[in-house]
Amino acid sequence: FDRDGRPDYLLFNSTTHQTAIWYLSGTILVSGAFGPTLPNGWDLVAVGDFNADGKPDYVLYNAGTHQTAVWYLNNNVFVGGAFGPTLPVNWSVVGVADFNGDNKPDYLLFNSSTGQTAIWYLSGPTFVTGLFGPTLPANWNVVGAADFNGDNKPDYALFNAVTHQTGVWYLNNNVFVGGAFGPSLPANWSLIAP
């Protein structure tokens, strides 16, 4: 968030809807700042640069209306926003990545009832088109997207809540091209993001 080339933590308080950013140096907390507070009914589901200013923005989701929104940030300060596309029932945004190589973030969607994945290609917060991705086996969830094999294409990070097994599905845009198991997590732990 502070563009120092190091990852930072984004925190969300589900009771107060307050956001916060912890600035890190490796694993050391350097400082922190409160971000904007989300309205009731909205959850923070992902982060991506939607206005091409080089700064992360919030992706919000309202489970009651299925509406998405993007909040543009300057570090931890809200500077504007726009509504994104409304999702179909049973679908949720589980990640943001540039799946089609146009240098714009896209939504990674997951239907936990069917195991189906989809990618919605966006221009800023505006829906352009979408494609279905691979369907996951029973008990598996996709929890986000990142480039795990260094081919400059996002892959799926997977988690099986029954066995605690993690995995990666390698993709070329929306097409499955291979996979690998990752480490198993200890009991009572869940993978929530890559």
PDB file of C-alpha atoms in Angstrom:
ATOM      1  CA  PHE A   1       0.000   0.000   0.000  1.00  0.00           C
ATOM      2  CA  ASP A   2       2.866   2.394   0.670  1.00  0.00           C
ATOM      3  CA  ARG A   3       4.685   1.392  -2.567  1.00  0.00           C
ATOM      4  CA  ASP A   4       7.920   0.432  -0.814  1.00  0.00           C
ATOM      5  CA  GLY A   5       8.074  -2.823  -2.780  1.00  0.00           C
ATOM      6  CA  ARG A   6       7.157  -4.952   0.248  1.00  0.00           C
ATOM      7  CA  PRO A   7       3.808  -6.600   1.000  1.00  0.00           C
ATOM      8  CA  ASP A   8       1.595  -5.096   3.678  1.00  0.00           C
ATOM      9  CA  TYR A   9      -1.358  -6.541   5.592  1.00  0.00           C
ATOM     10  CA  LEU A  10      -4.902  -5.370   4.903  1.00  0.00           C
ATOM     11  CA  LEU A  11      -7.145  -5.912   7.931  1.00  0.00           C
ATOM     12  CA  PHE A  12     -10.936  -5.902   8.184  1.00  0.00           C
ATOM     13  CA  ASN A  13     -13.014  -5.851  11.366  1.00  0.00           C
ATOM     14  CA  SER A  14     -16.254  -7.694  10.558  1.00  0.00           C
ATOM     15  CA  THR A  15     -18.008  -6.169  13.594  1.00  0.00           C
ATOM     16  CA  THR A  16     -17.183  -2.478  13.069  1.00  0.00           C
ATOM     17  CA  HIS A  17     -16.475  -2.658   9.293  1.00  0.00           C
ATOM     18  CA  GLN A  18     -13.277  -0.689   9.930  1.00  0.00           C
ATOM     19  CA  THR A  19     -10.321  -1.369   7.635  1.00  0.00           C
ATOM     20  CA  ALA A  20      -6.677  -0.933   8.534  1.00  0.00           C
ATOM     21  CA  ILE A  21      -3.330  -1.347   6.845  1.00  0.00           C
ATOM     22  CA  TRP A  22      -0.266  -2.692   8.597  1.00  0.00           C
ATOM     23  CA  TYR A  23       2.950  -1.663   6.879  1.00  0.00           C
ATOM     24  CA  LEU A  24       5.545  -4.421   7.091  1.00  0.00           C
ATOM     25  CA  SER A  25       9.257  -4.842   6.598  1.00  0.00           C
ATOM     26  CA  GLY A  26       9.426  -8.555   5.962  1.00  0.00           C
ATOM     27  CA  THR A  27       7.490  -9.955   8.913  1.00  0.00           C
ATOM     28  CA  ILE A  28       8.082  -6.934  11.161  1.00  0.00           C
ATOM     29  CA  LEU A  29       5.241  -4.458  11.759  1.00  0.00           C
ATOM     30  CA  VAL A  30       6.633  -0.979  11.031  1.00  0.00           C
ATOM     31  CA  SER A  31       3.476   1.107  11.425  1.00  0.00           C
ATOM     32  CA  GLY A  32      -0.242   1.051  10.779  1.00  0.00           C
ATOM     33  CA  ALA A  33      -3.066   3.291   9.655  1.00  0.00           C
ATOM     34  CA  PHE A  34      -6.823   3.045   9.639  1.00  0.00           C
ATOM     35  CA  GLY A  35      -8.474   2.903   6.240  1.00  0.00           C
ATOM     36  CA  PRO A  36     -12.054   3.759   5.381  1.00  0.00           C
ATOM     37  CA  THR A  37     -14.948   2.143   7.230  1.00  0.00           C
ATOM     38  CA  LEU A  38     -17.282   0.133   5.011  1.00  0.00           C
ATOM     39  CA  PRO A  39     -21.046   0.654   5.100  1.00  0.00           C
ATOM     40  CA  ASN A  40     -23.196  -1.991   6.807  1.00  0.00           C
ATOM     41  CA  GLY A  41     -23.869  -4.974   4.569  1.00  0.00           C
ATOM     42  CA  TRP A  42     -20.601  -4.660   2.646  1.00  0.00           C
ATOM     43  CA  ASP A  43     -17.527  -6.872   2.980  1.00  0.00           C
ATOM     44  CA  LEU A  44     -13.987  -6.357   1.766  1.00  0.00           C
ATOM     45  CA  VAL A  45     -13.236  -9.264  -0.594  1.00  0.00           C
ATOM     46  CA  ALA A  46     -10.166  -8.368  -2.666  1.00  0.00           C
ATOM     47  CA  VAL A  47      -7.604  -5.745  -3.590  1.00  0.00           C
ATOM     48  CA  GLY A  48      -6.401  -4.607  -7.023  1.00  0.00           C
ATOM     49  CA  ASP A  49      -5.397  -1.469  -8.921  1.00  0.00           C
ATOM     50  CA  PHE A  50      -8.599  -0.608 -10.782  1.00  0.00           C
ATOM     51  CA  ASN A  51      -7.793   2.974 -11.841  1.00  0.00           C
ATOM     52  CA  ALA A  52      -4.201   2.366 -13.036  1.00  0.00           C
ATOM     53  CA  ASP A  53      -2.636   4.780 -10.534  1.00  0.00           C
ATOM     54  CA  GLY A  54      -0.245   2.149  -9.180  1.00  0.00           C
ATOM     55  CA  LYS A  55      -2.047   2.024  -5.826  1.00  0.00           C
ATOM     56  CA  PRO A  56      -4.208  -0.818  -4.461  1.00  0.00           C
ATOM     57  CA  ASP A  57      -7.974  -0.318  -4.356  1.00  0.00           C
ATOM     58  CA  TYR A  58     -10.638  -2.178  -2.368  1.00  0.00           C
ATOM     59  CA  VAL A  59     -13.153  -4.564  -3.943  1.00  0.00           C
ATOM     60  CA  LEU A  60     -16.370  -4.674  -1.902  1.00  0.00           C
ATOM     61  CA  TYR A  61     -19.288  -7.102  -2.032  1.00  0.00           C
ATOM     62  CA  ASN A  62     -22.810  -6.827  -0.649  1.00  0.00           C
ATOM     63  CA  ALA A  63     -24.189 -10.350  -0.042  1.00  0.00           C
ATOM     64  CA  GLY A  64     -27.760  -9.043   0.258  1.00  0.00           C
ATOM     65  CA  THR A  65     -27.837  -7.324  -3.140  1.00  0.00           C
ATOM     66  CA  HIS A  66     -24.973  -9.245  -4.847  1.00  0.00           C
ATOM     67  CA  GLN A  67     -23.569  -5.853  -5.863  1.00  0.00           C
ATOM     68  CA  THR A  68     -19.814  -5.266  -6.128  1.00  0.00           C
ATOM     69  CA  ALA A  69     -18.038  -1.946  -5.813  1.00  0.00           C
ATOM     70  CA  VAL A  70     -14.517  -0.594  -6.114  1.00  0.00           C
ATOM     71  CA  TRP A  71     -13.157   1.986  -3.708  1.00  0.00           C
ATOM     72  CA  TYR A  72     -10.169   3.911  -5.018  1.00  0.00           C
ATOM     73  CA  LEU A  73      -7.511   4.596  -2.412  1.00  0.00           C
ATOM     74  CA  ASN A  74      -4.445   6.759  -2.032  1.00  0.00           C
ATOM     75  CA  ASN A  75      -2.544   4.618   0.464  1.00  0.00           C
ATOM     76  CA  ASN A  76      -5.160   4.329   3.248  1.00  0.00           C
ATOM     77  CA  VAL A  77      -7.376   7.272   2.188  1.00  0.00           C
ATOM     78  CA  PHE A  78     -10.619   6.853   0.216  1.00  0.00           C
ATOM     79  CA  VAL A  79     -10.540   9.097  -2.890  1.00  0.00           C
ATOM     80  CA  GLY A  80     -13.552   7.825  -4.855  1.00  0.00           C
ATOM     81  CA  GLY A  81     -15.528   4.796  -5.869  1.00  0.00           C
ATOM     82  CA  ALA A  82     -17.721   3.128  -8.436  1.00  0.00           C
ATOM     83  CA  PHE A  83     -20.174   0.274  -8.488  1.00  0.00           C
ATOM     84  CA  GLY A  84     -18.965  -2.866 -10.198  1.00  0.00           C
ATOM     85  CA  PRO A  85     -21.050  -5.625 -11.742  1.00  0.00           C
ATOM     86  CA  THR A  86     -23.774  -7.410  -9.794  1.00  0.00           C
ATOM     87  CA  LEU A  87     -23.056 -11.114  -9.300  1.00  0.00           C
ATOM     88  CA  PRO A  88     -25.509 -13.940  -9.919  1.00  0.00           C
ATOM     89  CA  VAL A  89     -26.936 -15.748  -6.873  1.00  0.00           C
ATOM     90  CA  ASN A  90     -24.518 -18.275  -5.271  1.00  0.00           C
ATOM     91  CA  TRP A  91     -21.427 -16.638  -6.801  1.00  0.00           C
ATOM     92  CA  SER A  92     -18.760 -14.717  -4.912  1.00  0.00           C
ATOM     93  CA  VAL A  93     -15.601 -12.791  -5.763  1.00  0.00           C
ATOM     94  CA  VAL A  94     -12.661 -14.783  -4.385  1.00  0.00           C
ATOM     95  CA  GLY A  95      -9.792 -12.973  -6.055  1.00  0.00           C
ATOM     96  CA  VAL A  96      -8.579 -10.340  -8.449  1.00  0.00           C
ATOM     97  CA  ALA A  97      -5.896 -10.835 -11.116  1.00  0.00           C
ATOM     98  CA  ASP A  98      -5.165  -9.934 -14.737  1.00  0.00           C
ATOM     99  CA  PHE A  99      -6.259 -13.153 -16.456  1.00  0.00           C
ATOM    100  CA  ASN A 100      -6.282 -11.915 -20.075  1.00  0.00           C
ATOM    101  CA  GLY A 101      -3.048  -9.894 -20.071  1.00  0.00           C
ATOM    102  CA  ASP A 102      -4.612  -6.471 -20.706  1.00  0.00           C
ATOM    103  CA  ASN A 103      -2.999  -4.979 -17.567  1.00  0.00           C
ATOM    104  CA  LYS A 104      -6.414  -4.564 -15.922  1.00  0.00           C
ATOM    105  CA  PRO A 105      -7.637  -6.570 -12.919  1.00  0.00           C
ATOM    106  CA  ASP A 106     -10.387  -9.119 -13.478  1.00  0.00           C
ATOM    107  CA  TYR A 107     -12.707 -10.840 -11.000  1.00  0.00           C
ATOM    108  CA  LEU A 108     -12.182 -14.494 -10.126  1.00  0.00           C
ATOM    109  CA  LEU A 109     -15.602 -15.893  -9.193  1.00  0.00           C
ATOM    110  CA  PHE A 110     -16.542 -19.119  -7.422  1.00  0.00           C
ATOM    111  CA  ASN A 111     -19.861 -20.885  -6.982  1.00  0.00           C
ATOM    112  CA  SER A 112     -19.504 -22.935  -3.787  1.00  0.00           C
ATOM    113  CA  SER A 113     -22.720 -24.879  -4.545  1.00  0.00           C
ATOM    114  CA  THR A 114     -21.494 -26.257  -7.884  1.00  0.00           C
ATOM    115  CA  GLY A 115     -17.702 -25.865  -7.661  1.00  0.00           C
ATOM    116  CA  GLN A 116     -17.786 -23.864 -10.901  1.00  0.00           C
ATOM    117  CA  THR A 117     -15.293 -21.028 -11.405  1.00  0.00           C
ATOM    118  CA  ALA A 118     -15.569 -18.075 -13.745  1.00  0.00           C
ATOM    119  CA  ILE A 119     -13.517 -15.079 -14.760  1.00  0.00           C
ATOM    120  CA  TRP A 120     -15.141 -11.736 -15.372  1.00  0.00           C
ATOM    121  CA  TYR A 121     -12.977  -9.483 -17.493  1.00  0.00           C
ATOM    122  CA  LEU A 122     -13.212  -5.866 -16.432  1.00  0.00           C
ATOM    123  CA  SER A 123     -12.196  -2.436 -17.623  1.00  0.00           C
ATOM    124  CA  GLY A 124     -11.863  -0.628 -14.317  1.00  0.00           C
ATOM    125  CA  PRO A 125     -15.021  -1.627 -12.437  1.00  0.00           C
ATOM    126  CA  THR A 126     -16.996  -2.203 -15.668  1.00  0.00           C
ATOM    127  CA  PHE A 127     -17.879  -5.736 -16.823  1.00  0.00           C
ATOM    128  CA  VAL A 128     -16.652  -6.455 -20.372  1.00  0.00           C
ATOM    129  CA  THR A 129     -17.211 -10.199 -20.808  1.00  0.00           C
ATOM    130  CA  GLY A 130     -16.846 -13.451 -18.903  1.00  0.00           C
ATOM    131  CA  LEU A 131     -15.808 -17.067 -19.332  1.00  0.00           C
ATOM    132  CA  PHE A 132     -16.268 -20.145 -17.215  1.00  0.00           C
ATOM    133  CA  GLY A 133     -13.123 -21.624 -15.746  1.00  0.00           C
ATOM    134  CA  PRO A 134     -12.586 -25.181 -14.552  1.00  0.00           C
ATOM    135  CA  THR A 135     -14.987 -26.789 -12.076  1.00  0.00           C
ATOM    136  CA  LEU A 136     -13.425 -27.905  -8.807  1.00  0.00           C
ATOM    137  CA  PRO A 137     -13.913 -31.351  -7.275  1.00  0.00           C
ATOM    138  CA  ALA A 138     -16.180 -31.747  -4.226  1.00  0.00           C
ATOM    139  CA  ASN A 139     -14.910 -30.178  -0.976  1.00  0.00           C
ATOM    140  CA  TRP A 140     -12.403 -27.924  -2.762  1.00  0.00           C
ATOM    141  CA  ASN A 141     -12.596 -24.123  -2.781  1.00  0.00           C
ATOM    142  CA  VAL A 142     -10.655 -21.586  -4.796  1.00  0.00           C
ATOM    143  CA  VAL A 143      -9.368 -18.925  -2.398  1.00  0.00           C
ATOM    144  CA  GLY A 144      -7.507 -16.598  -4.745  1.00  0.00           C
ATOM    145  CA  ALA A 145      -5.212 -16.219  -7.706  1.00  0.00           C
ATOM    146  CA  ALA A 146      -1.463 -15.686  -8.061  1.00  0.00           C
ATOM    147  CA  ASP A 147       1.294 -16.689 -10.493  1.00  0.00           C
ATOM    148  CA  PHE A 148       2.697 -19.828  -8.864  1.00  0.00           C
ATOM    149  CA  ASN A 149       4.808 -21.147 -11.765  1.00  0.00           C
ATOM    150  CA  GLY A 150       6.398 -17.927 -13.057  1.00  0.00           C
ATOM    151  CA  ASP A 151       4.689 -17.867 -16.468  1.00  0.00           C
ATOM    152  CA  ASN A 152       3.175 -14.405 -15.820  1.00  0.00           C
ATOM    153  CA  LYS A 153      -0.332 -15.894 -15.792  1.00  0.00           C
ATOM    154  CA  PRO A 154      -2.556 -16.159 -12.692  1.00  0.00           C
ATOM    155  CA  ASP A 155      -3.192 -19.605 -11.252  1.00  0.00           C
ATOM    156  CA  TYR A 156      -5.798 -20.789  -8.739  1.00  0.00           C
ATOM    157  CA  ALA A 157      -4.916 -21.292  -5.063  1.00  0.00           C
ATOM    158  CA  LEU A 158      -7.083 -24.136  -3.723  1.00  0.00           C
ATOM    159  CA  PHE A 159      -8.021 -25.428  -0.281  1.00  0.00           C
ATOM    160  CA  ASN A 160      -9.897 -28.535   0.838  1.00  0.00           C
ATOM    161  CA  ALA A 161     -11.551 -27.792   4.205  1.00  0.00           C
ATOM    162  CA  VAL A 162     -12.199 -31.505   4.883  1.00  0.00           C
ATOM    163  CA  THR A 163      -8.634 -32.802   4.381  1.00  0.00           C
ATOM    164  CA  HIS A 164      -6.812 -29.451   4.957  1.00  0.00           C
ATOM    165  CA  GLN A 165      -4.913 -30.094   1.715  1.00  0.00           C
ATOM    166  CA  THR A 166      -3.804 -27.104  -0.379  1.00  0.00           C
ATOM    167  CA  GLY A 167      -3.224 -27.124  -4.091  1.00  0.00           C
ATOM    168  CA  VAL A 168      -2.552 -25.035  -7.165  1.00  0.00           C
ATOM    169  CA  TRP A 169      -4.210 -25.258 -10.549  1.00  0.00           C
ATOM    170  CA  TYR A 170      -2.091 -23.762 -13.311  1.00  0.00           C
ATOM    171  CA  LEU A 171      -4.097 -21.833 -15.878  1.00  0.00           C
ATOM    172  CA  ASN A 172      -3.699 -20.262 -19.284  1.00  0.00           C
ATOM    173  CA  ASN A 173      -6.368 -17.548 -19.004  1.00  0.00           C
ATOM    174  CA  ASN A 174      -9.434 -19.636 -18.054  1.00  0.00           C
ATOM    175  CA  VAL A 175      -8.099 -23.035 -19.196  1.00  0.00           C
ATOM    176  CA  PHE A 176      -6.680 -25.614 -16.768  1.00  0.00           C
ATOM    177  CA  VAL A 177      -3.207 -26.777 -17.886  1.00  0.00           C
ATOM    178  CA  GLY A 178      -1.977 -28.670 -14.816  1.00  0.00           C
ATOM    179  CA  GLY A 179      -1.948 -28.834 -11.062  1.00  0.00           C
ATOM    180  CA  ALA A 180       0.026 -29.719  -7.973  1.00  0.00           C
ATOM    181  CA  PHE A 181      -0.717 -30.397  -4.338  1.00  0.00           C
ATOM    182  CA  GLY A 182       0.682 -27.974  -1.801  1.00  0.00           C
ATOM    183  CA  PRO A 183       1.273 -28.586   1.883  1.00  0.00           C
ATOM    184  CA  SER A 184      -1.501 -29.817   4.157  1.00  0.00           C
ATOM    185  CA  LEU A 185      -2.484 -27.387   6.898  1.00  0.00           C
ATOM    186  CA  PRO A 186      -2.819 -28.303  10.572  1.00  0.00           C
ATOM    187  CA  ALA A 187      -6.306 -28.914  11.996  1.00  0.00           C
ATOM    188  CA  ASN A 188      -8.351 -25.751  12.638  1.00  0.00           C
ATOM    189  CA  TRP A 189      -6.369 -23.712  10.084  1.00  0.00           C
ATOM    190  CA  SER A 190      -7.679 -22.547   6.701  1.00  0.00           C
ATOM    191  CA  LEU A 191      -6.043 -21.057   3.636  1.00  0.00           C
ATOM    192  CA  ILE A 192      -7.772 -17.753   2.892  1.00  0.00           C
ATOM    193  CA  ALA A 193      -5.500 -16.162   0.279  1.00  0.00           C
ATOM    194  CA  PRO A 194      -2.345 -16.927  -1.675  1.00  0.00           C
TER     195      PRO A 194
END
